[in-house]
Coordinates of C-alpha atoms and ligand atoms in Angstrom, one line a residue:
Chain A
M228 CA -120.1 28.4 15.6
R229 CA -121.0 32.0 16.4
Y230 CA -118.5 33.6 14.0
T231 CA -118.1 33.1 10.3
Q232 CA -115.3 33.9 7.9
E233 CA -116.8 34.5 4.5
T234 CA -115.5 35.5 1.1
G235 CA -118.0 38.0 -0.4
V236 CA -118.4 39.6 -3.8
I237 CA -119.0 43.3 -4.0
I238 CA -122.2 43.7 -5.8
E239 CA -122.7 47.4 -5.6
K240 CA -120.4 50.4 -4.9
R241 CA -121.1 54.1 -4.9
E242 CA -119.2 57.1 -3.7
I243 CA -121.9 58.9 -1.7
A244 CA -119.7 61.8 -0.6
P245 CA -116.1 62.7 -1.3
G246 CA -114.1 59.8 0.1
I247 CA -117.1 58.0 1.5
F248 CA -118.2 54.8 -0.1
D249 CA -121.4 52.7 0.2
V250 CA -121.0 49.1 -0.7
A251 CA -123.2 46.0 -0.8
V252 CA -121.4 42.7 -0.4
S253 CA -122.8 39.3 -0.9
L254 CA -122.3 37.6 2.5
P255 CA -125.3 35.2 3.1
V256 CA -124.2 33.6 6.3
I257 CA -123.2 36.9 8.0
A258 CA -126.2 38.7 6.7
K259 CA -128.5 36.1 8.3
A260 CA -126.9 36.4 11.7
A261 CA -126.4 40.2 11.7
H262 CA -128.0 42.6 14.2
A263 CA -128.1 46.4 14.4
G264 CA -124.9 47.8 15.9
Q265 CA -122.6 44.8 15.1
F266 CA -119.6 45.1 12.9
V267 CA -117.4 43.0 10.6
N268 CA -113.7 42.7 10.3
I269 CA -112.2 42.9 6.8
I270 CA -108.8 42.1 5.3
C271 CA -107.5 45.1 3.4
G272 CA -104.9 43.9 1.0
D273 CA -101.6 43.0 2.5
Y274 CA -102.2 44.7 5.9
L275 CA -101.9 42.4 8.8
L276 CA -104.8 43.6 10.9
R277 CA -108.4 43.4 9.7
R278 CA -110.3 46.7 9.6
P279 CA -113.5 46.9 11.6
I280 CA -116.5 48.3 9.7
S281 CA -120.0 48.6 11.1
I282 CA -123.0 46.9 9.5
C283 CA -125.1 49.7 8.0
G284 CA -127.7 47.3 6.6
F285 CA -128.4 43.6 6.2
D286 CA -130.8 41.7 4.0
P287 CA -131.1 38.1 5.1
E288 CA -133.2 37.2 2.1
K289 CA -130.8 38.6 -0.5
G290 CA -127.8 37.6 1.6
T291 CA -126.2 41.0 1.4
L292 CA -124.5 43.3 3.9
R293 CA -124.3 47.0 3.4
M294 CA -121.4 49.0 4.7
V295 CA -120.5 52.7 4.5
F296 CA -116.9 53.7 5.1
E297 CA -114.6 56.6 4.7
I298 CA -111.0 56.7 3.6
R299 CA -109.0 57.3 6.7
G300 CA -105.7 55.6 6.0
K301 CA -104.1 52.9 4.0
G302 CA -106.5 50.1 4.7
T303 CA -109.7 52.0 3.9
K304 CA -107.9 53.4 0.8
W305 CA -107.3 49.8 -0.4
L306 CA -111.0 49.1 0.3
A307 CA -112.1 52.1 -1.6
E308 CA -110.2 50.9 -4.6
R309 CA -112.1 47.6 -4.9
E310 CA -114.7 47.5 -7.6
T311 CA -117.9 45.6 -8.2
G312 CA -117.1 41.9 -8.7
D313 CA -114.0 42.0 -6.5
T314 CA -114.1 39.8 -3.4
L315 CA -113.5 40.6 0.3
D316 CA -112.5 38.3 3.2
V317 CA -114.9 39.2 6.0
V318 CA -115.3 37.9 9.6
G319 CA -118.5 38.5 11.4
P320 CA -121.0 39.4 12.7
L321 CA -119.0 40.7 15.6
G322 CA -119.8 42.4 18.9
H323 CA -122.8 43.2 21.0
G324 CA -125.1 45.6 19.1
F325 CA -127.9 48.0 20.0
S326 CA -130.9 46.7 21.9
L327 CA -134.1 47.3 20.1
V328 CA -137.1 46.4 22.2
D329 CA -140.2 48.5 21.8
N330 CA -140.7 50.5 18.6
T331 CA -143.6 52.4 20.0
K332 CA -141.2 54.3 22.2
K333 CA -139.8 57.7 21.0
A334 CA -136.1 57.3 20.0
V335 CA -133.6 60.0 19.3
I336 CA -130.6 58.9 17.3
I337 CA -127.4 61.0 17.2
G338 CA -124.7 60.4 14.6
G339 CA -121.5 62.2 14.1
G340 CA -119.7 61.9 10.7
I341 CA -118.7 58.4 9.8
G342 CA -120.3 57.2 13.0
T343 CA -123.7 57.6 11.3
P344 CA -123.9 54.4 9.2
P345 CA -124.5 51.8 12.1
L346 CA -127.5 53.9 13.2
L347 CA -129.6 53.3 10.1
P348 CA -131.0 50.0 11.2
I349 CA -132.2 51.7 14.5
A350 CA -134.2 54.2 12.4
K351 CA -135.7 51.4 10.4
F352 CA -136.9 49.8 13.7
Y353 CA -138.4 52.9 15.1
G354 CA -139.7 54.4 11.9
G355 CA -141.9 57.4 12.6
N356 CA -141.0 57.3 16.3
A357 CA -137.4 58.1 15.5
T358 CA -135.7 61.5 15.3
V359 CA -132.3 61.4 13.7
I360 CA -129.8 64.2 14.5
T361 CA -126.7 63.9 12.4
G362 CA -123.7 66.2 12.2
F363 CA -121.1 66.7 9.5
R364 CA -118.2 69.0 8.8
T365 CA -119.9 70.5 5.8
A366 CA -122.9 69.9 3.5
S367 CA -121.0 67.8 1.0
A368 CA -119.9 65.4 3.7
A369 CA -123.5 64.7 4.8
I370 CA -124.6 61.1 4.2
L371 CA -127.6 58.8 4.5
Q372 CA -130.2 61.6 5.0
E373 CA -132.5 60.1 2.3
D374 CA -132.1 56.6 3.9
F375 CA -133.2 57.9 7.3
E376 CA -136.1 59.7 5.7
A377 CA -137.1 56.6 3.7
A378 CA -137.2 54.7 7.1
G379 CA -139.9 57.2 8.2
A380 CA -137.7 59.0 10.7
K381 CA -137.6 62.8 11.2
T382 CA -134.1 64.2 10.4
I383 CA -132.2 67.1 11.7
L384 CA -129.1 67.8 9.8
C385 CA -126.3 69.8 11.5
T386 CA -123.1 71.1 9.9
D387 CA -120.1 72.6 11.6
D388 CA -119.8 75.4 9.0
G389 CA -123.5 76.1 8.6
S390 CA -123.5 75.1 4.9
A391 CA -126.6 73.0 5.4
G392 CA -129.2 72.6 8.1
F393 CA -128.5 73.7 11.7
H394 CA -125.3 75.6 12.1
G395 CA -123.7 73.9 15.1
F396 CA -123.1 70.7 16.9
T397 CA -125.4 67.7 17.3
T398 CA -125.3 68.1 21.0
Q399 CA -126.8 71.6 20.7
A400 CA -129.5 70.4 18.4
L401 CA -130.2 67.5 20.8
E402 CA -130.5 69.8 23.8
K403 CA -133.0 72.0 21.8
H404 CA -135.0 68.9 20.7
L405 CA -135.2 67.4 24.2
G406 CA -136.6 70.7 25.4
N407 CA -139.6 70.4 23.2
N408 CA -140.1 66.8 22.5
E409 CA -140.7 63.4 24.2
C410 CA -137.8 61.0 24.3
D411 CA -137.6 57.5 25.8
I412 CA -134.3 56.4 24.5
I413 CA -131.2 57.8 22.9
Y414 CA -128.7 56.0 20.6
T415 CA -125.4 57.5 19.5
C416 CA -122.3 56.8 17.5
G417 CA -119.6 59.2 16.5
P418 CA -116.6 61.0 17.9
K419 CA -115.9 60.3 21.6
V420 CA -116.3 64.0 22.6
M421 CA -119.7 64.1 20.9
M422 CA -120.9 60.9 22.5
K423 CA -119.7 62.1 25.9
G424 CA -121.8 65.2 25.4
V425 CA -124.8 63.2 24.4
A426 CA -124.4 60.9 27.3
R427 CA -124.3 63.8 29.7
L428 CA -127.5 65.3 28.3
A429 CA -129.2 61.9 28.5
E430 CA -128.1 61.2 32.0
A431 CA -129.2 64.6 33.3
R432 CA -132.7 63.8 32.1
G433 CA -132.7 60.2 33.2
I434 CA -133.0 59.0 29.6
A435 CA -131.5 55.6 28.7
C436 CA -128.6 56.0 26.3
Q437 CA -126.7 53.5 24.2
V438 CA -123.3 54.5 22.8
S439 CA -121.2 52.7 20.2
M440 CA -117.5 52.9 21.1
E441 CA -114.5 52.7 18.8
E442 CA -111.0 51.4 19.6
R443 CA -108.1 49.9 17.7
M444 CA -108.5 46.1 17.5
G445 CA -106.4 43.0 17.3
C446 CA -108.4 39.8 17.1
G447 CA -111.8 41.4 16.9
V448 CA -113.4 38.5 18.8
G449 CA -112.6 39.0 22.4
A450 CA -109.4 37.0 22.8
C451 CA -106.5 39.5 22.9
L452 CA -107.7 42.4 25.1
C453 CA -106.2 45.0 22.7
C454 CA -109.5 46.9 22.1
V455 CA -110.5 47.9 25.6
C456 CA -112.3 51.1 26.7
G457 CA -112.6 52.4 30.2
T458 CA -115.8 51.3 32.0
K459 CA -117.1 51.5 35.5
G460 CA -117.3 48.3 37.4
K461 CA -120.1 47.2 39.7
D462 CA -118.7 49.0 42.7
G463 CA -117.8 52.0 40.5
D464 CA -114.1 51.3 40.2
A465 CA -112.4 51.7 36.8
Q466 CA -111.9 48.7 34.6
F467 CA -111.1 48.0 31.0
T468 CA -113.7 46.2 28.9
R469 CA -113.4 44.7 25.4
V470 CA -115.0 46.9 22.7
C471 CA -115.1 44.0 20.2
L472 CA -117.0 41.6 22.4
N473 CA -118.8 43.4 25.3
G474 CA -119.3 46.3 22.9
P475 CA -119.1 48.2 20.6
V476 CA -122.5 49.2 22.1
F477 CA -122.5 50.0 25.8
D478 CA -125.0 51.6 28.1
S479 CA -123.7 55.2 28.4
A480 CA -123.7 54.9 32.2
E481 CA -121.2 52.1 32.0
V482 CA -118.6 54.1 30.1
D483 CA -115.8 55.9 31.9
W484 CA -115.3 58.8 29.5
D485 CA -112.1 60.0 31.0
A486 CA -110.2 56.7 31.0
Chain B
M228 CA -100.4 9.0 7.5
P229 CA -97.6 10.5 9.5
D230 CA -97.9 10.6 13.2
M231 CA -98.5 14.3 14.0
S232 CA -98.2 13.9 17.8
V233 CA -95.2 15.3 19.7
N234 CA -94.1 14.7 23.3
L235 CA -93.5 18.0 25.1
C236 CA -91.8 17.2 28.5
G237 CA -94.0 14.2 29.1
V238 CA -97.2 15.7 27.8
K239 CA -98.5 14.3 24.5
L240 CA -99.7 17.0 22.1
K241 CA -101.9 15.6 19.2
N242 CA -100.0 17.9 16.9
P243 CA -97.2 20.4 17.3
V244 CA -99.3 23.6 17.0
I245 CA -100.1 25.6 20.1
A246 CA -102.0 28.9 20.2
A247 CA -99.7 31.5 21.7
S248 CA -100.4 33.1 25.1
G249 CA -102.3 36.4 25.0
T250 CA -103.6 36.1 21.5
F251 CA -106.1 33.4 22.1
G252 CA -107.6 34.1 25.4
Y253 CA -108.6 30.8 27.0
G254 CA -109.8 29.4 23.6
M255 CA -113.5 30.3 24.1
E256 CA -113.7 32.9 21.3
F257 CA -111.8 30.9 18.7
N258 CA -113.9 27.9 19.6
E259 CA -116.7 29.8 17.8
F260 CA -114.7 29.4 14.5
Y261 CA -113.6 25.8 14.9
P262 CA -113.3 23.3 17.8
V263 CA -110.1 24.2 19.7
S264 CA -109.7 20.4 20.2
R265 CA -108.0 20.5 16.7
L266 CA -105.0 22.2 18.4
G267 CA -102.0 20.6 19.9
G268 CA -102.5 22.9 22.8
V269 CA -103.6 26.3 24.0
A270 CA -101.3 28.6 26.0
C271 CA -103.6 30.7 28.1
K272 CA -103.5 34.4 28.6
G273 CA -100.8 35.4 31.0
T274 CA -102.1 35.0 34.6
T275 CA -101.0 36.9 37.6
L276 CA -101.6 36.2 41.3
K277 CA -104.1 39.0 41.7
E278 CA -106.4 40.4 39.0
R279 CA -104.8 43.0 36.8
Q280 CA -106.4 45.8 34.8
G281 CA -103.6 46.2 32.3
N282 CA -102.5 49.4 30.5
P283 CA -104.8 52.1 29.2
P284 CA -105.7 52.1 25.5
P285 CA -104.6 52.4 22.7
R286 CA -102.9 49.0 23.2
I287 CA -102.2 48.0 19.7
V288 CA -100.7 49.5 16.6
E289 CA -99.9 48.0 13.2
T290 CA -96.5 48.3 11.7
D291 CA -95.0 46.9 8.5
G292 CA -95.3 43.1 8.8
G293 CA -96.3 43.1 12.4
I294 CA -98.0 44.8 15.4
L295 CA -97.0 46.3 18.7
N296 CA -99.1 45.5 21.7
S297 CA -99.1 46.9 25.2
V298 CA -102.0 45.0 26.8
G299 CA -100.0 44.8 30.1
L300 CA -101.3 41.4 31.4
Q301 CA -105.0 42.3 31.9
N302 CA -106.3 39.1 33.5
P303 CA -108.7 37.9 36.2
G304 CA -106.0 36.5 38.5
V305 CA -105.0 32.9 39.0
D306 CA -107.9 31.8 41.3
R307 CA -110.5 32.8 38.7
F308 CA -108.4 31.3 36.0
I309 CA -108.6 28.0 37.8
S310 CA -112.3 28.2 38.8
V311 CA -113.8 29.8 35.7
Y312 CA -111.7 29.3 32.5
L313 CA -109.6 26.2 33.1
P314 CA -112.5 23.8 33.6
W315 CA -114.0 24.8 30.3
L316 CA -110.8 24.6 28.3
K317 CA -109.7 21.3 29.8
K318 CA -113.0 19.8 28.7
Q319 CA -112.3 20.7 25.1
G320 CA -109.6 18.0 24.7
T321 CA -106.5 19.9 24.0
A322 CA -103.3 20.4 26.1
V323 CA -103.6 23.3 28.4
I324 CA -100.6 25.5 29.1
A325 CA -101.0 28.0 31.9
N326 CA -98.9 31.1 31.4
I327 CA -97.9 32.8 34.6
A328 CA -96.2 36.2 35.4
G329 CA -95.2 37.4 38.8
N330 CA -93.8 40.5 40.4
T331 CA -91.7 38.5 42.8
V332 CA -90.2 34.9 42.8
E333 CA -92.7 34.2 45.6
E334 CA -95.6 35.1 43.4
Y335 CA -94.5 32.8 40.7
C336 CA -94.1 30.0 43.3
E337 CA -97.6 30.6 44.8
M338 CA -99.2 30.4 41.4
A339 CA -97.3 27.3 40.5
E340 CA -98.4 25.7 43.7
K341 CA -102.1 26.6 43.1
L342 CA -101.8 25.3 39.5
S343 CA -100.2 22.0 40.7
G344 CA -103.5 21.0 42.1
T345 CA -105.3 21.4 38.8
D346 CA -105.7 19.8 35.4
V347 CA -103.2 22.1 33.8
D348 CA -100.7 20.2 31.6
I349 CA -97.8 22.5 31.6
I350 CA -96.8 25.8 33.3
E351 CA -95.2 28.3 31.1
L352 CA -93.2 30.9 33.1
N353 CA -93.6 34.2 31.5
I354 CA -90.4 35.9 32.6
S355 CA -90.5 38.0 29.5
C356 CA -93.5 40.3 29.4
P357 CA -92.3 43.7 28.2
N358 CA -95.5 45.5 29.1
V359 CA -95.4 45.6 32.9
K360 CA -93.3 47.9 35.0
H361 CA -92.2 45.3 37.6
G362 CA -91.3 41.7 37.2
G363 CA -92.0 40.2 33.8
V364 CA -89.2 41.0 31.5
S365 CA -86.8 41.9 34.3
F366 CA -86.6 38.3 35.4
G367 CA -85.8 37.2 32.0
T368 CA -82.8 39.4 31.3
S369 CA -80.2 38.1 33.6
C370 CA -78.9 34.5 34.0
E371 CA -79.0 34.8 37.8
S372 CA -82.7 35.9 38.1
V373 CA -83.7 33.3 35.4
A374 CA -82.0 30.6 37.4
E375 CA -83.5 31.8 40.7
V376 CA -87.1 32.0 39.5
T377 CA -86.8 28.7 37.6
S378 CA -85.3 26.7 40.4
Q379 CA -87.7 28.1 43.0
V380 CA -90.7 27.3 40.9
K381 CA -89.4 23.8 40.1
L382 CA -89.2 23.1 43.9
R383 CA -92.9 24.0 44.3
S384 CA -94.5 22.8 41.0
K385 CA -95.8 19.4 40.4
K386 CA -96.3 20.3 36.7
P387 CA -93.7 20.4 34.0
V388 CA -92.2 23.9 33.8
M389 CA -91.5 25.6 30.5
V390 CA -89.6 28.9 30.7
K391 CA -90.6 31.5 28.1
L392 CA -87.6 33.6 27.1
T393 CA -87.5 37.2 26.0
P394 CA -85.5 38.2 22.9
N395 CA -84.6 41.5 24.6
V396 CA -81.3 40.2 25.8
T397 CA -77.7 40.2 24.7
S398 CA -77.2 36.4 24.7
I399 CA -80.3 34.3 24.6
G400 CA -78.1 31.1 24.6
D401 CA -76.7 32.0 28.0
I402 CA -80.2 32.6 29.4
A403 CA -81.4 29.4 28.0
K404 CA -78.6 27.4 29.5
A405 CA -79.2 29.1 32.9
A406 CA -82.9 28.0 32.7
E407 CA -81.9 24.5 31.8
D408 CA -79.4 24.2 34.6
A409 CA -82.0 25.5 37.0
G410 CA -84.3 22.6 36.1
A411 CA -86.5 23.9 33.4
D412 CA -88.3 21.0 31.6
A413 CA -88.7 23.0 28.3
L414 CA -88.1 26.4 26.9
S415 CA -90.4 28.5 24.7
L416 CA -89.3 31.5 22.6
I417 CA -89.6 34.3 21.6
N418 CA -91.8 36.7 23.4
T419 CA -92.2 40.1 21.8
I420 CA -89.4 42.5 21.0
T421 CA -89.8 45.9 22.6
G422 CA -90.6 48.7 20.1
M423 CA -92.3 52.1 19.6
R424 CA -94.3 53.9 17.0
I425 CA -94.8 57.7 16.9
D426 CA -97.6 59.8 15.5
I427 CA -95.6 62.5 13.7
K428 CA -98.5 65.0 13.9
T429 CA -98.8 64.9 17.7
R430 CA -95.3 63.7 18.3
R431 CA -96.7 61.3 20.8
P432 CA -96.2 57.5 20.9
I433 CA -99.3 55.8 19.4
L434 CA -99.5 53.4 22.4
R435 CA -100.5 54.9 25.7
N436 CA -97.9 52.8 27.3
N437 CA -95.3 54.5 25.0
T438 CA -93.7 51.2 24.1
G439 CA -95.1 47.8 23.2
G440 CA -94.1 44.4 22.1
L441 CA -93.5 43.6 18.4
S442 CA -94.9 40.4 17.0
G443 CA -95.9 39.0 13.7
P444 CA -94.0 38.2 10.5
A445 CA -91.5 41.0 11.0
V446 CA -89.9 39.1 14.0
F447 CA -89.8 35.7 12.3
P448 CA -86.2 35.6 11.1
V449 CA -85.0 36.8 14.5
A450 CA -87.1 34.1 16.2
V451 CA -85.7 31.4 13.9
R452 CA -82.2 32.5 14.6
M453 CA -82.8 32.5 18.4
V454 CA -84.5 29.1 18.4
R455 CA -81.5 27.7 16.5
E456 CA -79.1 29.2 19.0
V457 CA -81.0 27.9 22.0
Y458 CA -81.5 24.5 20.4
K459 CA -77.8 24.1 20.1
R460 CA -77.1 25.1 23.7
V461 CA -79.6 22.9 25.6
N462 CA -80.9 19.4 25.7
I463 CA -84.5 20.1 26.7
P464 CA -87.3 20.6 24.2
V465 CA -87.6 24.0 22.6
V466 CA -91.0 25.4 21.5
G467 CA -90.5 28.0 18.8
M468 CA -92.7 31.0 18.1
G469 CA -92.5 34.5 16.7
G470 CA -94.1 35.5 13.4
I471 CA -95.3 32.1 12.3
S472 CA -98.2 32.7 9.9
K473 CA -98.2 29.7 7.5
W474 CA -97.2 26.0 7.6
E475 CA -93.9 26.8 5.8
D476 CA -92.9 29.0 8.7
A477 CA -93.8 26.3 11.2
A478 CA -91.7 23.8 9.2
E479 CA -88.8 26.2 9.2
M480 CA -89.0 26.7 12.9
M481 CA -89.0 22.9 13.5
I482 CA -86.1 22.4 11.2
A483 CA -84.2 25.1 13.2
G484 CA -84.8 23.0 16.3
A485 CA -88.3 23.5 17.7
C486 CA -90.2 20.3 18.7
A487 CA -93.5 22.3 18.6
V488 CA -94.5 25.8 17.7
Q489 CA -96.8 28.5 19.0
V490 CA -98.9 30.8 16.7
G491 CA -100.0 34.1 18.0
T492 CA -100.5 37.3 15.8
A493 CA -101.4 35.2 12.8
N494 CA -104.7 34.4 14.4
F495 CA -105.8 38.0 14.1
H496 CA -105.4 38.0 10.4
D497 CA -106.8 34.6 9.7
P498 CA -108.8 33.0 12.6
F499 CA -108.2 29.6 11.0
A500 CA -104.4 30.1 10.8
C501 CA -103.6 27.4 13.4
V502 CA -105.8 24.8 11.6
K503 CA -104.3 25.6 8.2
I504 CA -100.8 25.3 9.7
I505 CA -101.6 21.9 11.1
E506 CA -103.0 20.7 7.8
G507 CA -100.1 22.1 5.9
L508 CA -97.5 20.5 8.2
E509 CA -99.3 17.1 7.9
E510 CA -99.2 17.3 4.0
F511 CA -95.6 18.3 4.2
A512 CA -94.7 15.4 6.4
K513 CA -96.6 13.1 4.1
S514 CA -94.8 14.4 1.0
L515 CA -91.5 13.7 2.7
G516 CA -92.5 10.2 3.7
L517 CA -92.0 10.9 7.4
S518 CA -93.5 8.5 9.8
S519 CA -93.5 11.1 12.5
I520 CA -93.5 14.9 12.4
T521 CA -90.8 14.8 15.1
E522 CA -88.3 13.7 12.5
L523 CA -88.3 17.3 11.3
T524 CA -86.9 18.8 14.5
G525 CA -83.4 20.1 14.4
T526 CA -82.6 18.7 10.9
L527 CA -81.0 22.0 9.7
K528 CA -77.9 21.5 7.6
E529 CA -75.8 24.5 8.5
W530 CA -73.2 25.7 6.1
Ligands
FAD671 C1 -116.5 48.8 15.9 C2 -116.0 49.7 14.9 C3 -116.8 50.1 13.8 C4 -116.4 50.9 12.8 N1 -117.3 51.2 11.8 C5 -116.8 52.0 10.7 C6 -117.7 52.3 9.6 O1 -118.8 51.8 9.6 N2 -117.2 53.1 8.7 C7 -116.0 53.6 8.7 O2 -115.6 54.3 7.8 N3 -115.2 53.4 9.7 C8 -115.6 52.6 10.8 N4 -114.7 52.3 11.8 C9 -113.4 52.9 11.8 C10 -112.4 52.1 10.9 O3 -112.2 50.9 11.5 C11 -111.1 52.8 10.7 O4 -111.3 54.1 10.1 C12 -110.1 52.0 10.0 O5 -109.7 50.9 10.7 C13 -108.9 52.8 9.5 O6 -108.0 51.9 8.9 P1 -106.9 52.5 7.9 O7 -106.0 51.4 7.5 O8 -107.6 53.2 6.7 O9 -106.2 53.6 8.7 P2 -104.8 53.6 9.4 O10 -104.7 54.8 10.2 O11 -103.8 53.4 8.3 O12 -104.9 52.3 10.3 C14 -103.8 51.8 11.1 C15 -104.4 50.9 12.1 O13 -105.1 51.6 13.1 C16 -106.5 51.1 13.1 N5 -107.4 52.2 13.2 C17 -107.2 53.5 12.7 N6 -108.2 54.3 13.0 C18 -109.1 53.5 13.7 C19 -110.4 53.8 14.3 N7 -110.9 55.0 14.2 N8 -111.0 52.8 14.9 C20 -110.4 51.6 15.0 N9 -109.2 51.3 14.5 C21 -108.6 52.2 13.8 C22 -106.7 50.4 11.8 O14 -107.7 49.4 11.9 C23 -105.3 49.8 11.6 O15 -105.1 48.7 12.3 C24 -115.1 51.5 12.8 C25 -114.3 51.2 13.9 C26 -114.7 50.3 14.9 C27 -113.8 50.0 16.1
FMN672 C1 -101.8 40.9 22.1 C2 -100.7 40.0 22.6 C3 -100.8 39.6 23.9 C4 -99.8 38.8 24.5 N1 -99.8 38.4 25.8 C5 -98.9 37.5 26.2 C6 -99.0 37.0 27.6 O1 -99.9 37.3 28.3 N2 -98.0 36.2 28.0 C7 -97.0 35.8 27.2 O2 -96.1 35.0 27.6 N3 -96.9 36.2 25.9 C8 -97.8 37.1 25.4 N4 -97.7 37.5 24.1 C9 -96.6 37.1 23.3 C10 -97.0 35.9 22.4 O3 -97.4 34.8 23.2 C11 -95.8 35.5 21.5 O4 -94.7 35.2 22.2 C12 -95.4 36.6 20.5 O5 -96.6 37.4 20.1 C13 -94.7 36.2 19.3 O6 -95.5 35.3 18.5 P1 -96.4 35.7 17.2 O7 -95.5 36.6 16.3 O8 -96.8 34.5 16.6 O9 -97.5 36.5 17.8 C14 -98.7 38.4 23.6 C15 -98.7 38.8 22.3 C16 -99.7 39.6 21.8 C17 -99.7 40.0 20.3
FES673 S1 -109.7 43.0 19.5 FE1 -109.0 41.2 20.6 S2 -110.2 41.4 22.4 FE2 -111.1 42.9 21.2

C-alpha cells in the first residue's frame, strides 16, 4: 500500500508571516515514507475536495510532517483556524518529488512566494552547495530565510517592492547569479510565469531544471485526470499529464508552458 | 450474515458497490489504499476508439456540495485499454465494467466488438458524457438515437450491455424505456448534470471548457428521483449513482429501485468511501434481518 490516510495531531503552529502558517503534524506513517517535493492532501472542514499542501519537512524519527501554507480561500482559512491539539485527516505522501542525487553538485534553488516551502528539503540535501533565491511581494511576506541559512545554503532574498534584499524578480537575480557562479542543477517552485522564466534561463545554458507544478486536483492519486498540465510527448506533440502522480515535479524540458 | 452478492444482468457482483467511471481510473491507484477486490466492481475510465487528450485545464472546480469536471474523456484508446489496463484489473478479482464513448454509432460498435473478445464482464455505454463536443451526451438525449446506438451495439456485442443515461433530458423515463426496448441488459444513471462556475473578478468561467459536469452530494436527490422514475418504467436492472457518499445514501438508492450502486466523487474526499459503504450496507442488512441485500431493491413505500 503506497498511500496512507492518517489522522494527525497538530503539535506546533506558528504564524510566520501575515496569513502564512507553519505547522508540525504528527503523521508517523506518512513522515516515514515522505520524499522532498511530495505533497499531502488534507480535508478542510466540510469542503468536499481535499487541499494539496507540499511537504516542507519530515522527521521520520519523531514521526512529524512540517507544512507551510498561506490563506488563499475558504479551505486554507479553515486550516489556519486549527490549533495545537486539533486533528487533521491527511492522505499521503503523494506525487513524484525532486530527484536528489549528488550533493557535491552546485544547486540553485528558486522559490516564489508560497512556492518556497517544498524547496527546503533540497537545501538541506545540498547544504553549502546550495544557493537559494527566493522572491516575495514585500519584506513582511518573506518566509523561511533562517531555515535555508540553517541548512548551510547561501540565500538571496528578492522583493517586488524593494523593501528587503534585491529589488526585482527572482529571474533577474538568477540571471545575475548564473553569470558569475557555477551551477549544475536548478530547482524551482512558484508562480507559473516565474518558473517559465527560470526554465528558459536554465535551458539556454544547458542546465538541468526541475519544476514543481500546481493544478486544481480531484482525487490526488492519479485516478481522475482532473489535475493535468501540458507536457511535450516523446515525439514533441502536446499531451496532458497528471500533476498529482507524474508530478508535481517535472523536468522543465517536459513542460509545455503555453498549454 | 446476509448475502451481499447481487446479480447484474448475469454477472455476479460480490457486493452491490461499484466504483464509478472516470473517478477511479482502472483501479490501480486506489489499490494502493485497499485491495480493489473488496469492490463489487470497477467501472473503468471512459474509453474511446482512438486515444484522446481531453480538455485543457483547469478541469475541476468545487461548488457547494459537489464538483464540476470537464476532463473530456482523456484516455489511451480501446486497444491500449485492452492490452495494458484490463489484464491487471481482471486479475484483481472484481467485476470489470468497460465504459465506452463514441463519436458515431459505428465507433461504439467497433469498441463493443473488440471488447467482446476480452475478459470484460459488462460494457457500459456512455451516451451521456457532457464534456465532449461530438457524440457522448448527444446520443443520450433523444429516444431515437438511444434506441439506434443500443440496438446496433447489442447486435455486435457478446457482453451484457448497460446503457448509462444522462440526466440532461426532459423525460428520463422515456429514454430509459427506449433503451430497454432496443435491447439494453441494464441501465445505469445518472451521469453528471451540466453546470458552470464563474470567476467574478475575471468574468471568465473557471473551467477552461466553460462548462462541466456536476457530481457529488448536490446531485443526490435528483439522482434518487430519476432512479425511481426509471425503475418504475423498465423491467431490466437499474444501477443507481450520483452523489452517494455514505452507506445510508446507497441504501436510499437501492430502496428507490437500484440493484447496485456506483460511487464516484466520494472517493476524492475519502479514498475508503466504497469500503465503508459496503461495510455499512452489510451492517444495515444484518440489522434488518435480511438474508440477501437484494431484498432492499425497490421497496419504497410511496405515498
Ligand atoms: C502539489 C501542490 C502543492 C501545494 N503546496 C502548497 C503549500 O505548500 N502551501 C500553500 O500554501 N499552498 C500550496 N498549494 C496551493 C494550495 O493547494 C491552494 O492554495 C489551496 O488548495 C487553496 O484552497 P482554498 O480552499 O483556500 O482556496 P479556494 O480558492 O477557496 O479553493 C477552491 C478550490 O480550488 C482549489 N485551488 C485553489 N487554488 C489552488 C491552487 N493554487 N492549487 C491547487 N488547487 C487550488 C482548492 O483546492 C479547492 O478545491 C499547493 C498546490 C498543489 C497543487
Ligand atoms: C472526474 C470525473 C470523470 C468522469 N468520467 C466519466 C467517464 O469517463 N465516463 C462516464 O460514464 N462517467 C464519467 N463520470 C461520471 C461518473 O461516473 C458519475 O456518473 C457521476 O460522477 C455521478 O456520480 P458521483 O456523484 O458519485 O460522482 C465522471 C465523473 C467525474 C467526477
Ligand atoms: S487529481 Fe485525480 S488524477 Fe490528479
